Coordinates of N, CA and C in Angstrom, one line a residue:
X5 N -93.4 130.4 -26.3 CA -92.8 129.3 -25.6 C -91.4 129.0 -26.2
X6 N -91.3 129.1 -27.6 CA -89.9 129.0 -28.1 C -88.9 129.9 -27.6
X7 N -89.7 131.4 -27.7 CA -88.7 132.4 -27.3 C -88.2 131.6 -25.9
X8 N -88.9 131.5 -24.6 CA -88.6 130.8 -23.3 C -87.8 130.0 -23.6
X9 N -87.4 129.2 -24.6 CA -86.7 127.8 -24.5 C -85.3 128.5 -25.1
X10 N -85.2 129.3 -26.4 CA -83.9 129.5 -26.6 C -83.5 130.7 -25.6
X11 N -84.0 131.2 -24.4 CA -83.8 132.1 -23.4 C -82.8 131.2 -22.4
X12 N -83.5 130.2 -22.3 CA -82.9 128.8 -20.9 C -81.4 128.8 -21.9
X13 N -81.0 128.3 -23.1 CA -80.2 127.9 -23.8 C -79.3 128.8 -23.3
X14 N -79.2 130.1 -24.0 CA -78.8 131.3 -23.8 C -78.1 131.3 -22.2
X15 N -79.1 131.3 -21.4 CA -78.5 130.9 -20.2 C -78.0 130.1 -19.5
X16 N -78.0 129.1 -20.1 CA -76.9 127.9 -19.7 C -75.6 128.2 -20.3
X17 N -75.5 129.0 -20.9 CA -73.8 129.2 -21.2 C -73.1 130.4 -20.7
X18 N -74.2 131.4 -19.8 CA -73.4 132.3 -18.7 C -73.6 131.7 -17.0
X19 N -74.2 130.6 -17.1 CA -74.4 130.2 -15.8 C -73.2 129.8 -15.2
X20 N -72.6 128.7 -15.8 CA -71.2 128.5 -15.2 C -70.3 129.5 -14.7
X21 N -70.5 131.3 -15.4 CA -69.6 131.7 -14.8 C -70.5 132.3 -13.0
X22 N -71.2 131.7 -12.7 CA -71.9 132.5 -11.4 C -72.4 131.4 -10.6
X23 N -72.4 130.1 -11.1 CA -72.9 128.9 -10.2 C -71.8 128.7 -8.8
X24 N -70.9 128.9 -9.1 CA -70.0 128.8 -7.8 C -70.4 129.5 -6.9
X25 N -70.8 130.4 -6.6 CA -71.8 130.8 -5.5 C -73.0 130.4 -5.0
X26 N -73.3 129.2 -5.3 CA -75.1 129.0 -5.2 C -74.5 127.6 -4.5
X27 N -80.3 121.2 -2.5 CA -79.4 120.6 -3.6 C -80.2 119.9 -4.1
X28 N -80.8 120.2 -4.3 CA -82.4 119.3 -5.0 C -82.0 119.4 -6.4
X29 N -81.8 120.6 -6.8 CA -82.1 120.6 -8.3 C -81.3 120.2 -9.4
X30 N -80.0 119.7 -8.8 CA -79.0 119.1 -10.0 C -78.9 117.5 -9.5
X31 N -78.9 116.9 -8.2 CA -79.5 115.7 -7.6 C -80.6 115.0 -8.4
X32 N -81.1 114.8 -8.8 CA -82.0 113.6 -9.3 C -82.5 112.5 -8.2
X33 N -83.7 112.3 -8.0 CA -84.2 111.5 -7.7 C -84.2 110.1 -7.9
X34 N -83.6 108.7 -7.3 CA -84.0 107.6 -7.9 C -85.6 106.9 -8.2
X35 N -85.5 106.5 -9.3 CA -86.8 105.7 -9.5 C -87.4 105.1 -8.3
X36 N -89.0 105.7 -8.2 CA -89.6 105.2 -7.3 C -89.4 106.3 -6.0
X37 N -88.5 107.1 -6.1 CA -88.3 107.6 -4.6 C -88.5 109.3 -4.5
X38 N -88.8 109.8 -3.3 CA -89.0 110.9 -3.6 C -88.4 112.0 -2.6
X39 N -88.3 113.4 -2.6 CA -88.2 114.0 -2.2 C -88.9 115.7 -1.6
X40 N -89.0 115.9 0.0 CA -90.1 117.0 -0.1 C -89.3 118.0 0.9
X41 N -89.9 119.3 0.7 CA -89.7 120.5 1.4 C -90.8 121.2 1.5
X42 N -91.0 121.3 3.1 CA -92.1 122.2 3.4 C -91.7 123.2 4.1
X43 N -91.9 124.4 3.8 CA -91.3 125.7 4.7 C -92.9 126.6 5.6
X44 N -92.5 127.5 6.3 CA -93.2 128.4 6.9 C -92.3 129.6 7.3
X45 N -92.2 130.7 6.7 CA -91.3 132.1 7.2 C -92.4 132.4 8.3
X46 N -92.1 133.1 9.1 CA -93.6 133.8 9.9 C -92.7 135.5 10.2
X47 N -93.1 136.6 9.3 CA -92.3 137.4 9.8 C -92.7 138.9 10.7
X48 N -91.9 140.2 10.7 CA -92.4 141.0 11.7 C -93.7 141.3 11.4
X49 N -94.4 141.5 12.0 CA -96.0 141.8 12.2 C -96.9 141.1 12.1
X50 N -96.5 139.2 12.0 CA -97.6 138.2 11.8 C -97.5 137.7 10.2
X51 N -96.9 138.5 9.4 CA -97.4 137.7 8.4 C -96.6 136.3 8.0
X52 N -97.4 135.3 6.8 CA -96.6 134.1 6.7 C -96.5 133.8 5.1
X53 N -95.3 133.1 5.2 CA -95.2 132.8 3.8 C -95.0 131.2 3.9
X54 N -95.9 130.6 3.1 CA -95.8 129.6 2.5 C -94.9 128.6 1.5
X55 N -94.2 127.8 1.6 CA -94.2 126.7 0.4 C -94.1 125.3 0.6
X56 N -94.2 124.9 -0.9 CA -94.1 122.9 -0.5 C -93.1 122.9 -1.7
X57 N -92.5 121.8 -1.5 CA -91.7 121.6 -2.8 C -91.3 119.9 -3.0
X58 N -91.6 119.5 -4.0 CA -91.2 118.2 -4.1 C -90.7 117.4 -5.5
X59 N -90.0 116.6 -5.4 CA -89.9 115.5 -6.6 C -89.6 113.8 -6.3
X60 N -89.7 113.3 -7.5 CA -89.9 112.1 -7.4 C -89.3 111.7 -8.9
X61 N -88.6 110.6 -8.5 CA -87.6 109.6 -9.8 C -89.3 109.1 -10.5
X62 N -89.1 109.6 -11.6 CA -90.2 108.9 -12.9 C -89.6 107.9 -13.4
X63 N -88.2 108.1 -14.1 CA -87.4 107.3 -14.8 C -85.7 107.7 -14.7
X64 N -84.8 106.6 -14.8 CA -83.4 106.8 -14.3 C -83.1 108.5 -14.7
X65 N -83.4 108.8 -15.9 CA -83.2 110.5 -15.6 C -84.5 111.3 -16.2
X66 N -85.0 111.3 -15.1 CA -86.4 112.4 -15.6 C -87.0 111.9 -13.6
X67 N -87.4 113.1 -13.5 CA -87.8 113.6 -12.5 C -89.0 114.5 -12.7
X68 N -90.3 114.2 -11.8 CA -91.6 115.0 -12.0 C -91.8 115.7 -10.8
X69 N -91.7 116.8 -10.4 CA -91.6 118.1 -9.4 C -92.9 118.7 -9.4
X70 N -93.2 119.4 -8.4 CA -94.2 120.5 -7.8 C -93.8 121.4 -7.2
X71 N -94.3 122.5 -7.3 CA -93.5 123.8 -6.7 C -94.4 124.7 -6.6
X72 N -95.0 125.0 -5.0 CA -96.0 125.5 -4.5 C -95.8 126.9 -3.7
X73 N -96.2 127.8 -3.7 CA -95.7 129.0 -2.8 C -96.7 129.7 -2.6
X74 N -97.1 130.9 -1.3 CA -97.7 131.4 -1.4 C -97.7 132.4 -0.2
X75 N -97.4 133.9 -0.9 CA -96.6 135.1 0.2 C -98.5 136.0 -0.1
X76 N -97.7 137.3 0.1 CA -98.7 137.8 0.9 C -99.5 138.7 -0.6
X77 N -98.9 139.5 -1.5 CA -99.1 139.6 -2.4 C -99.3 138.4 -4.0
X78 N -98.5 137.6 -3.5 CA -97.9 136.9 -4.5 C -98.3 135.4 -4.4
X79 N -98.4 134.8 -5.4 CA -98.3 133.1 -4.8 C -97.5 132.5 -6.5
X80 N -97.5 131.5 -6.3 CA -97.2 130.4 -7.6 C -97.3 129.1 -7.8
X81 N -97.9 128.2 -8.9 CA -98.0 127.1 -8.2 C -97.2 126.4 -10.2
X82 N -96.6 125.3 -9.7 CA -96.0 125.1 -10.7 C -95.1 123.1 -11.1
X83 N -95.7 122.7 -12.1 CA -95.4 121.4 -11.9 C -94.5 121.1 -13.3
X84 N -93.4 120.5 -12.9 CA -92.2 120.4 -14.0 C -91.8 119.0 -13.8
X85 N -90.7 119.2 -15.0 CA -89.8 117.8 -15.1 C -88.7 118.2 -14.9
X86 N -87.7 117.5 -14.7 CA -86.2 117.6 -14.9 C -85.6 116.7 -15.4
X87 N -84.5 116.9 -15.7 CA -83.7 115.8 -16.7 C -82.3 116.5 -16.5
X88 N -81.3 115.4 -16.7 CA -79.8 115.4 -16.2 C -79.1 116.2 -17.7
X89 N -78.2 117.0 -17.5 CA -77.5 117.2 -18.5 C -76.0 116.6 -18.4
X90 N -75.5 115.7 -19.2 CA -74.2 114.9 -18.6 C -74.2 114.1 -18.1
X91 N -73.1 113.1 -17.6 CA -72.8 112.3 -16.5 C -73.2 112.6 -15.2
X92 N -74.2 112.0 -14.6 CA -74.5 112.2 -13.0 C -73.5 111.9 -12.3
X93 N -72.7 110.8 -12.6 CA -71.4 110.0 -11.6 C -70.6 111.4 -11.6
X94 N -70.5 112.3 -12.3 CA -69.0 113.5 -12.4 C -69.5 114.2 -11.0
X95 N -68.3 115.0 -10.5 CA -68.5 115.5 -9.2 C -69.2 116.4 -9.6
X96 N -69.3 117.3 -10.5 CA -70.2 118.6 -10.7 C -71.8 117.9 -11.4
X97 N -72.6 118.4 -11.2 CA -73.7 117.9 -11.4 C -74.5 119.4 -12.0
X98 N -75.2 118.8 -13.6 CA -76.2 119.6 -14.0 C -77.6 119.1 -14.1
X99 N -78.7 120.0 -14.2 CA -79.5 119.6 -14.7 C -80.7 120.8 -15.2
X100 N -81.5 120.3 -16.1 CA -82.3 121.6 -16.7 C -83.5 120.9 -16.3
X101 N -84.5 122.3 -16.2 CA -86.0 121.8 -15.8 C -87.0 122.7 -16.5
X102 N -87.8 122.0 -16.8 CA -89.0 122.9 -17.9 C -90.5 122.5 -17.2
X103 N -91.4 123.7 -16.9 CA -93.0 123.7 -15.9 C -93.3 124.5 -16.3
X104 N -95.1 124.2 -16.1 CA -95.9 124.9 -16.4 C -96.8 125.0 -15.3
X105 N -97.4 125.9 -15.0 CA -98.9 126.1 -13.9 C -99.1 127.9 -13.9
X106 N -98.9 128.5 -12.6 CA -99.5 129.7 -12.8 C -98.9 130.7 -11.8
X107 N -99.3 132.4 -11.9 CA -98.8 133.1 -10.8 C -99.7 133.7 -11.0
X108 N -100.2 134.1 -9.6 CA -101.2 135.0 -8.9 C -100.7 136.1 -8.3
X109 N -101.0 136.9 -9.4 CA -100.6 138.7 -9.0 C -101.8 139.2 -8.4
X110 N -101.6 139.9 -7.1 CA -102.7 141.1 -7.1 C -104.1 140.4 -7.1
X111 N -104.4 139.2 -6.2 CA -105.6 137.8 -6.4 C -105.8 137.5 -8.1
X112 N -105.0 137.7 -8.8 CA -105.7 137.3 -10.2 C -104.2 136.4 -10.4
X113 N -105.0 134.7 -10.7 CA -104.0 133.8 -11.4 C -104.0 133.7 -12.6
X114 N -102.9 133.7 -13.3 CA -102.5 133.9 -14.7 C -101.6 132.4 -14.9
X115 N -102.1 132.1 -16.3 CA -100.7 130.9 -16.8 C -99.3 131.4 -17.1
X116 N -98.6 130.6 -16.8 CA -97.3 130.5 -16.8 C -96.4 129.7 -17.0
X117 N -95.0 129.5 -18.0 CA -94.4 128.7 -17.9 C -92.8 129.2 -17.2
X118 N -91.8 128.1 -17.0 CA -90.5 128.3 -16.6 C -89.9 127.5 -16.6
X119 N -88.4 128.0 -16.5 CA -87.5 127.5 -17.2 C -86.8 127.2 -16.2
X120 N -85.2 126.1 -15.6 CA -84.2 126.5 -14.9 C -83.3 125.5 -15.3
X121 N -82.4 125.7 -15.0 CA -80.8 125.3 -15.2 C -80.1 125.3 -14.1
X122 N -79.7 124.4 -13.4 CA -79.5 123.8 -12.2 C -78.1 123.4 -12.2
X123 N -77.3 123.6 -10.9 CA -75.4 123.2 -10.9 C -75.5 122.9 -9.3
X124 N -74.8 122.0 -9.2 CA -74.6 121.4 -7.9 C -73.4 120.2 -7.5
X125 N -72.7 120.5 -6.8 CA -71.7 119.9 -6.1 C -71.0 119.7 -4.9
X126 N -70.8 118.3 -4.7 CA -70.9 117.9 -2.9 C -69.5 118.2 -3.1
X127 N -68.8 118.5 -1.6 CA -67.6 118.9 -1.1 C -67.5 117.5 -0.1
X128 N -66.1 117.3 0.2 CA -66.0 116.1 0.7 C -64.2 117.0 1.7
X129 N -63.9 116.1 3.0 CA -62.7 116.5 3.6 C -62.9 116.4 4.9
X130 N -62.5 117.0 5.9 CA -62.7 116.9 7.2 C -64.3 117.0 7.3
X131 N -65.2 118.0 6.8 CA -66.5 117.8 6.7 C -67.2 117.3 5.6
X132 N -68.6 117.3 5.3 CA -69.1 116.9 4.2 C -69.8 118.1 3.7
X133 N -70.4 118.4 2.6 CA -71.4 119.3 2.4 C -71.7 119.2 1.2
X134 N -72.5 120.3 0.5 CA -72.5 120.6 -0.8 C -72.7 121.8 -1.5
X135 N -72.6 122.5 -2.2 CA -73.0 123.8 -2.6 C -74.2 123.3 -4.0
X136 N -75.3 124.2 -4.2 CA -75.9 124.2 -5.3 C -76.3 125.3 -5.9
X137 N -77.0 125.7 -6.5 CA -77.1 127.0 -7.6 C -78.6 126.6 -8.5
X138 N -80.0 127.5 -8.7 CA -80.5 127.6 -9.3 C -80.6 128.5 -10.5
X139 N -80.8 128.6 -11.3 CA -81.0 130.3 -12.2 C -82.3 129.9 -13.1
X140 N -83.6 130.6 -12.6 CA -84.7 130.3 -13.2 C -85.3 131.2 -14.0
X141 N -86.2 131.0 -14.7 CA -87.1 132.3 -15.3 C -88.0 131.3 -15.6
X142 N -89.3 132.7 -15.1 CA -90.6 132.5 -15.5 C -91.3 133.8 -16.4
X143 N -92.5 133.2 -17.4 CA -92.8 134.1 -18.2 C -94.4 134.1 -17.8
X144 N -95.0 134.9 -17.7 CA -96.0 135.0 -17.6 C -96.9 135.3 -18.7
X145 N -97.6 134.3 -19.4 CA -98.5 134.1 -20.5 C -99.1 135.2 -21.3
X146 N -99.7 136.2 -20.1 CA -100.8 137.1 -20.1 C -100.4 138.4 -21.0
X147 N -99.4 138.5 -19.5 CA -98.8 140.1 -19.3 C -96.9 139.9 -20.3
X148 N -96.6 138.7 -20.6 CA -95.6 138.6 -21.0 C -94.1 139.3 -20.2
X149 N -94.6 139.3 -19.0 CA -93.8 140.0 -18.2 C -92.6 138.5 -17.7
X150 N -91.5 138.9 -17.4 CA -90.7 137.8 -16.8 C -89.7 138.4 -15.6
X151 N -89.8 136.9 -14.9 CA -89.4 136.9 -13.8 C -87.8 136.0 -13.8
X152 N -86.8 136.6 -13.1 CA -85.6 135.9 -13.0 C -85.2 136.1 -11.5
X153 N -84.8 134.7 -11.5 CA -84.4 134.3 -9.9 C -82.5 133.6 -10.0
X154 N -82.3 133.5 -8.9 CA -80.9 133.0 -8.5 C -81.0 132.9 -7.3
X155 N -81.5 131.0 -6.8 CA -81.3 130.7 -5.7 C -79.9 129.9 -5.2
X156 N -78.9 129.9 -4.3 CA -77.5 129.0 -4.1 C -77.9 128.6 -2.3
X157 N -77.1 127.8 -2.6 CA -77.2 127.1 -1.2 C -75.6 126.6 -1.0
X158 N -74.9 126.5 0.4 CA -74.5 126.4 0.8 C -74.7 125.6 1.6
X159 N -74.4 123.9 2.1 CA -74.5 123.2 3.0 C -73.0 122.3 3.7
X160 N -73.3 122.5 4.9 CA -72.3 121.5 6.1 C -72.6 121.1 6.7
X161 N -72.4 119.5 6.4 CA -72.8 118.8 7.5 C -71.6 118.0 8.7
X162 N -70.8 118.6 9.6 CA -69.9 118.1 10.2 C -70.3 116.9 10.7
X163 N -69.2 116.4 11.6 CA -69.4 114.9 12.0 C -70.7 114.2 12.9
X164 N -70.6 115.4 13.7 CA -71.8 115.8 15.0 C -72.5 116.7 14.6
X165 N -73.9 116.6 15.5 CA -74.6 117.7 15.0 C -75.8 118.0 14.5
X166 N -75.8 119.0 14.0 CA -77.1 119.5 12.9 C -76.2 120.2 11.6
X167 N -76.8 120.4 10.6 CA -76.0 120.4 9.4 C -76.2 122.4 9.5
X168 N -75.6 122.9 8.9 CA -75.5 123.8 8.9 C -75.7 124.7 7.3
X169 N -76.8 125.4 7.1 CA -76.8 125.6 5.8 C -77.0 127.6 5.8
X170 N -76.6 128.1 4.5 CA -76.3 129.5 4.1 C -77.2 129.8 2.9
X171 N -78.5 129.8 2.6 CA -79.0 130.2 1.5 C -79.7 131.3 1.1
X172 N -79.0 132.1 -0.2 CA -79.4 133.2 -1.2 C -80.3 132.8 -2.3
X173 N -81.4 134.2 -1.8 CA -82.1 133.8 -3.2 C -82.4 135.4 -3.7
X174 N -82.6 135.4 -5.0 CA -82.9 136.6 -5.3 C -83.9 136.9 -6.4
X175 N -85.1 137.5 -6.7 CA -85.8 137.5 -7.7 C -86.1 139.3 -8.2
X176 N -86.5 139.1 -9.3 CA -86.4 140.7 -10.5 C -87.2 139.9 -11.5
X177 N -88.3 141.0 -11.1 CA -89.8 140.7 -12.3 C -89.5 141.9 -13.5
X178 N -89.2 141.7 -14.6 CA -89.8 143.4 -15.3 C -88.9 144.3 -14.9
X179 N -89.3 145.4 -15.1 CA -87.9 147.0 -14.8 C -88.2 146.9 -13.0
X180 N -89.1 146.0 -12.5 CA -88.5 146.4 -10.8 C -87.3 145.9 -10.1
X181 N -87.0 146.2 -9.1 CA -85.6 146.5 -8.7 C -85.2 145.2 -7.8
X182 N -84.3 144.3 -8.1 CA -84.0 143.1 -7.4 C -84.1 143.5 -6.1
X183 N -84.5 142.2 -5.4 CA -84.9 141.9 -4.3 C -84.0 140.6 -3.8
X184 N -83.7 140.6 -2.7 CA -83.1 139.3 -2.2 C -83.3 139.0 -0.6
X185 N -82.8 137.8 -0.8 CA -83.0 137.2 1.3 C -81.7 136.5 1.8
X186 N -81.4 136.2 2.3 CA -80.1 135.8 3.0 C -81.0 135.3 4.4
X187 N -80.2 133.4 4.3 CA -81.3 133.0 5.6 C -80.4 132.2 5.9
X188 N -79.2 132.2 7.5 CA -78.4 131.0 7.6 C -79.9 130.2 8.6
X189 N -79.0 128.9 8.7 CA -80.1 128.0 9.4 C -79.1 126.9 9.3
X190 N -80.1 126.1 10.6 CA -79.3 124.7 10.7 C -80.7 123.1 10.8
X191 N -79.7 122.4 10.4 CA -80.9 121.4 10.1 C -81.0 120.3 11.3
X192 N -81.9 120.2 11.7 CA -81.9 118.5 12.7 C -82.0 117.6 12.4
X193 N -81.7 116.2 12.8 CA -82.0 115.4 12.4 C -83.5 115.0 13.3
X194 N -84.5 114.5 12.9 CA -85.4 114.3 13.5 C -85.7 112.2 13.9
X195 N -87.1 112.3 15.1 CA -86.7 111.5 15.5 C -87.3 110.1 14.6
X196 N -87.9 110.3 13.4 CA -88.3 109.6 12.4 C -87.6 109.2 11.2
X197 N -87.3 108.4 10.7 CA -86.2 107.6 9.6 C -86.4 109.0 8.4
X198 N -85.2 109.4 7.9 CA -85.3 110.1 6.4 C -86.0 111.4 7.1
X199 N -86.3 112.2 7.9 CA -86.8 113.4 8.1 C -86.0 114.1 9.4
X200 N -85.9 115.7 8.7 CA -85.2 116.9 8.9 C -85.9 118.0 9.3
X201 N -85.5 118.8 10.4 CA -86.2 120.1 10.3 C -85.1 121.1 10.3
X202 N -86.1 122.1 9.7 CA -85.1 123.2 9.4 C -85.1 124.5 10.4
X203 N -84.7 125.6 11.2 CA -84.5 126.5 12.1 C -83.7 127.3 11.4
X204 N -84.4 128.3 10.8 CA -83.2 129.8 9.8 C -83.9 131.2 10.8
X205 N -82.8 132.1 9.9 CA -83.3 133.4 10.0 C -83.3 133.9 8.9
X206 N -84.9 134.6 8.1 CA -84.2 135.0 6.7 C -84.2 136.8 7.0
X207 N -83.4 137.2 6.1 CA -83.2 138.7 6.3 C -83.5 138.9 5.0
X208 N -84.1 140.3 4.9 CA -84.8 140.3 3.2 C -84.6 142.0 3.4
X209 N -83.6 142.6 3.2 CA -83.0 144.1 3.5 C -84.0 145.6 2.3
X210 N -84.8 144.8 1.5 CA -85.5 145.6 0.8 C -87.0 145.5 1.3
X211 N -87.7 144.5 2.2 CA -88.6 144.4 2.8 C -88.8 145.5 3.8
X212 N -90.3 145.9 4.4 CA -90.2 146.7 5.7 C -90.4 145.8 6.9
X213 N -90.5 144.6 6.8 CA -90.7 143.5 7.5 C -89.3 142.4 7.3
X214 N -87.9 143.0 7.3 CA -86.5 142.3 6.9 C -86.6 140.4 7.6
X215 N -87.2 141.0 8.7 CA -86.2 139.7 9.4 C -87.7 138.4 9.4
X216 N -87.7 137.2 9.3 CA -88.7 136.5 9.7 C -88.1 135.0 10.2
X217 N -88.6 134.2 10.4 CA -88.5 133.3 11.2 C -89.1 131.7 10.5
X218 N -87.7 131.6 10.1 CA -88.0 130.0 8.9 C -88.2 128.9 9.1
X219 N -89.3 127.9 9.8 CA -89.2 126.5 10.0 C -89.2 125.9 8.7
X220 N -89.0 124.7 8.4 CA -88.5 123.5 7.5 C -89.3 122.0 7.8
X221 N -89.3 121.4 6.7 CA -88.7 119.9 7.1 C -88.8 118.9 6.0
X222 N -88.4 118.6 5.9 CA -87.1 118.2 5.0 C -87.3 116.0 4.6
X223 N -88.3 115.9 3.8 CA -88.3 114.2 4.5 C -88.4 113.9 3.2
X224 N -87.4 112.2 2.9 CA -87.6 111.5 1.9 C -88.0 110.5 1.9
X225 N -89.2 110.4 0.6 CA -90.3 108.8 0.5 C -89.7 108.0 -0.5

């Protein structure tokens, strides 16, 4: 677990040079209030992938999260904290997050912890939006095997509309060979207070099944 922690360190000081390409996770939650994402890919041949994702303000800066997934080989299930690094008022926004729960290789669940380091910043001008950036790693207890991810998002929300968002994600377990998705999509407003749905396409070019079909939705408690 130490090694994991001075790994995240380590990585917060090459992150800055790659977060400009990558909003939940540098955002903070206010006390009391929360935030959720539920997806469904459904892609060529029927299959589906799952997740839930959520947080909630514990204290002015600490945040308690869940992070649920679950693909066709693969699943993960994972409950963390966050906490701000710096001034939240600054336009650039950090924050680091440390969880524990588990990944299910091959039907067998194994413990797990992880790590991330989070950058995010709203853009403001004729439109509004934000860009954000994850860079995670997970270690798998067992097998000591690790996993590194780099999720970025791109978001626009013009005056009118549905908002318009661009998100990359990419993950590399061990000596296997990165993998990635590219999903543009646009968001609705729905016809209930605080709730959004989402309408993407993800493309995943190392898959034999590339293209699938991404609902969303998007609601804050």
């Amino acid at each position: 677990m130490w090694h994991s922690l001075r790994l995240l360190y380590s990585l917060g000081l090459i992150l800055p040079l790659i977060a400009g390409i990558g909003q939940a996770g540098a955002w903070l939650e206010p006390v009391g209030q929360g935030f959720s994402a539920t997806t469904a890919t459904v892609r060529q041949g029927g299959r589906t992938e799952l997740s839930y994702y959520a947080t909630y303000g514990l204290r002015p800066r600490l945040n308690l999260g869940v992070d649920l997934n679950r693909g066709q080989n693969y699943a993960h299930a994972f409950v963390f904290l966050r906490q701000p690094l710096g001034d939240q008022n600054l336009a650039s926004k950090w924050a680091v997050e440390l969880g524990a729960g588990g990944l299910k290789v091959d039907g067998i669940w194994m413990p797990a912890l992880r790590g991330s380091l989070s950058f995010g910043r709203g853009l403001s001008g004729s439109v509004s939006g934000w860009i954000a950036a994850d860079f995670t790693f997970e270690t798998n207890q067992i097998t000591r095997q690790r996993t590194y991810k780099l999720d970025a998002t791109l978001g626009i929300r013009p005056n009118t509309g549905p908002a318009h968002l661009l998100q990359f994600e990419s993950n590399r377990t061990g000596s296997h060979a990165t993998s990635y998705s590219l999903t543009p999509a646009l968001l609705f407003p729905l016809p209930y207070a605080q709730g959004e749905g989402l309408l993407g396409l993800s493309f995943s070019p190392a898959r034999k099944d590339r293209l699938g079909l991404k609902l969303g939705l998007w609601h804050r408690f």
